[in-house]
Amino acid sequence: MTNAPHASPAVSSAKALQDQILAQSQALVEGENDPVTNAANLAALCWMEMPDISWVGVYFLHGDELVLGPFQGKPACTRIAMGAGVCGTAAATRQTQLVADVHAFPGHIACDAASASEIVVPILDGDRLLGVWDIDSARMSRFTEDDATLVAALMRIYVDSLKQTTRRAAHG
Ligand code: SME
């Protein structure tokens, strides 16, 4: 199952859509530093705005394993070892993995048989690896270098958000 066509018919170019996603991300995390909360909202935003994706979410580094965090899409594998699959490779190498055809990726972990291409971006706070951001598509070669740039920028917004002070909840 893929998500609905993105909800922004007014956005006419890929660049404009990327700028809009980044502006919306910044607004969504404003005044909130909780890592789960912000990952949940950023996954929901990607799901709404990125055309042709079948899964998006985070795996957090816990000890020496990647553990499933907030996501949109079908239920997924809960733990991935460092170096395993596309996610574990992105974590172990700290390099973005842009996979045009997941079936050609040695060790790819198929959480969803319909997945055809994938991008995984490491989430780094300086030298510290926090986890990876994973996006799948049922369409071959869905992701480009522009997507890699977009997701890297999204992850900088995410990591920066964790360092701000949380605005206290409003009371009555
Ligand atoms: N395909 C990933 C596993 C995670 S799911 O796609 C959500 C991998 O090979 O690491």
XYZ file of C-alpha atoms and ligand atoms in Angstrom:
182
model
C 0.000 0.000 0.000
C 1.335 3.457 -0.795
C 0.260 6.693 0.763
C -2.129 9.089 -0.859
C -0.791 11.578 -3.398
C 0.826 14.354 -1.424
C -1.507 16.862 0.113
C -0.027 19.957 -1.476
C -1.399 20.424 -4.980
C -0.282 24.062 -4.877
C 3.369 23.016 -4.837
C 4.537 23.040 -8.435
C 8.135 21.872 -8.388
C 10.213 19.301 -6.550
C 12.365 22.091 -5.111
C 9.306 23.979 -3.841
C 8.006 20.785 -2.233
C 11.343 20.208 -0.512
C 11.422 23.799 0.771
C 7.887 23.386 2.037
C 8.696 20.120 3.825
C 11.674 21.738 5.554
C 9.656 24.802 6.591
C 6.863 22.602 7.932
C 9.393 20.426 9.795
C 10.913 23.424 11.469
C 7.463 24.610 12.547
C 6.452 21.159 13.805
C 9.427 20.734 16.146
C 9.411 24.346 17.355
C 9.330 24.401 21.160
C 9.536 20.601 21.558
C 12.666 18.590 22.371
C 11.303 15.100 22.942
C 13.040 12.662 20.531
C 10.056 10.333 20.135
C 7.508 13.144 19.763
C 9.507 14.955 17.094
C 10.327 11.753 15.180
C 6.613 10.882 15.205
C 5.583 14.237 13.761
C 8.368 14.268 11.156
C 7.412 10.749 10.024
C 3.781 11.857 9.706
C 4.861 14.914 7.722
C 6.984 12.850 5.294
C 4.080 10.416 4.902
C 1.703 13.266 4.012
C 3.998 15.190 1.719
C 6.344 12.780 -0.071
C 4.748 11.152 -3.105
C 5.101 7.427 -3.756
C 6.428 6.206 -0.443
C 5.309 3.032 1.321
C 7.027 3.421 4.704
C 8.845 6.134 6.647
C 10.258 6.183 10.124
C 13.129 5.964 12.526
C 15.263 3.266 14.081
C 16.966 4.498 17.250
C 20.399 3.208 18.241
C 19.995 1.406 21.576
C 23.266 -0.143 22.676
C 24.571 -1.940 19.592
C 21.175 -2.470 17.923
C 18.728 -0.371 15.940
C 15.298 -0.407 17.556
C 12.100 0.621 15.773
C 10.745 4.047 16.704
C 7.829 6.126 15.386
C 6.855 5.417 11.779
C 4.059 5.469 9.196
C 3.231 2.449 7.074
C 2.955 -1.253 7.720
C 4.292 -2.840 10.920
C 8.050 -3.398 10.594
C 10.986 -5.387 11.975
C 11.655 -4.237 15.525
C 15.422 -4.745 15.869
C 18.226 -4.575 13.310
C 21.850 -5.429 14.054
C 24.631 -2.994 13.228
C 25.783 -3.798 9.689
C 22.634 -5.766 8.777
C 20.387 -4.744 5.889
C 20.209 -1.242 4.481
C 19.553 0.329 7.893
C 22.392 -1.480 9.629
C 24.740 -0.581 6.774
C 23.827 3.118 7.024
C 24.408 2.930 10.785
C 27.720 1.039 10.569
C 29.156 3.196 7.777
C 27.440 6.436 8.849
C 26.775 6.971 5.156
C 23.446 7.541 3.430
C 22.309 4.466 1.528
C 20.438 5.240 -1.688
C 19.170 1.895 -2.949
C 17.523 1.913 -6.391
C 16.610 -1.774 -6.219
C 16.419 -3.345 -2.779
C 16.486 -6.849 -4.274
C 20.006 -6.145 -5.534
C 21.208 -5.023 -2.073
C 23.011 -7.874 -0.314
C 21.315 -8.609 3.016
C 18.351 -6.301 2.464
C 15.765 -6.953 5.186
C 12.338 -7.228 3.576
C 9.824 -5.969 6.123
C 7.367 -5.426 3.288
C 7.554 -7.620 0.183
C 6.243 -4.720 -1.920
C 9.237 -2.505 -1.163
C 11.350 -1.847 -4.290
C 13.648 1.065 -3.399
C 14.847 2.656 -0.202
C 16.825 5.526 1.303
C 18.399 5.365 4.748
C 20.118 8.383 6.296
C 22.183 8.183 9.492
C 21.071 10.554 12.260
C 24.228 12.082 13.681
C 24.721 14.553 16.493
C 28.330 15.460 15.800
C 30.158 12.130 16.202
C 27.276 10.478 18.050
C 24.989 8.189 16.080
C 21.387 8.511 17.308
C 19.815 6.165 14.752
C 18.736 6.085 11.116
C 15.857 7.561 9.133
C 14.408 5.059 6.661
C 12.054 5.668 3.713
C 10.795 2.894 1.422
C 8.934 2.946 -1.871
C 7.127 0.334 -3.914
C 8.538 2.080 -7.009
C 11.998 1.194 -8.302
C 14.573 4.042 -8.199
C 12.154 6.311 -6.318
C 14.879 8.194 -4.420
C 17.441 10.642 -5.841
C 20.381 12.652 -4.560
C 17.863 15.465 -4.001
C 15.990 13.212 -1.579
C 19.261 12.429 0.186
C 19.882 16.169 0.566
C 16.316 16.740 1.772
C 16.402 13.960 4.373
C 19.838 15.054 5.603
C 18.447 18.588 6.112
C 15.394 17.129 7.839
C 17.662 15.207 10.211
C 19.644 18.355 11.033
C 16.341 20.024 11.989
C 15.501 16.940 14.079
C 18.850 16.812 15.891
C 18.819 20.571 16.536
C 15.290 20.290 17.920
C 16.543 17.979 20.688
C 18.771 20.753 22.047
C 16.115 23.434 22.470
C 14.033 24.086 25.539
C 10.551 22.623 25.462
C 7.716 25.095 25.729
C 5.554 24.201 28.697
C 2.027 23.021 28.042
C -0.635 25.649 28.235
C -3.066 25.242 31.137
C -6.718 26.085 30.755
N 14.590 -2.686 4.618
C 15.290 -2.301 5.832
C 14.566 -2.799 7.039
C 13.620 -1.821 7.641
S 12.170 -1.713 6.801
O 12.393 -1.350 5.406
C 11.119 -0.683 7.520
C 16.697 -2.830 5.818
O 17.088 -3.586 4.927
O 17.453 -2.466 6.716
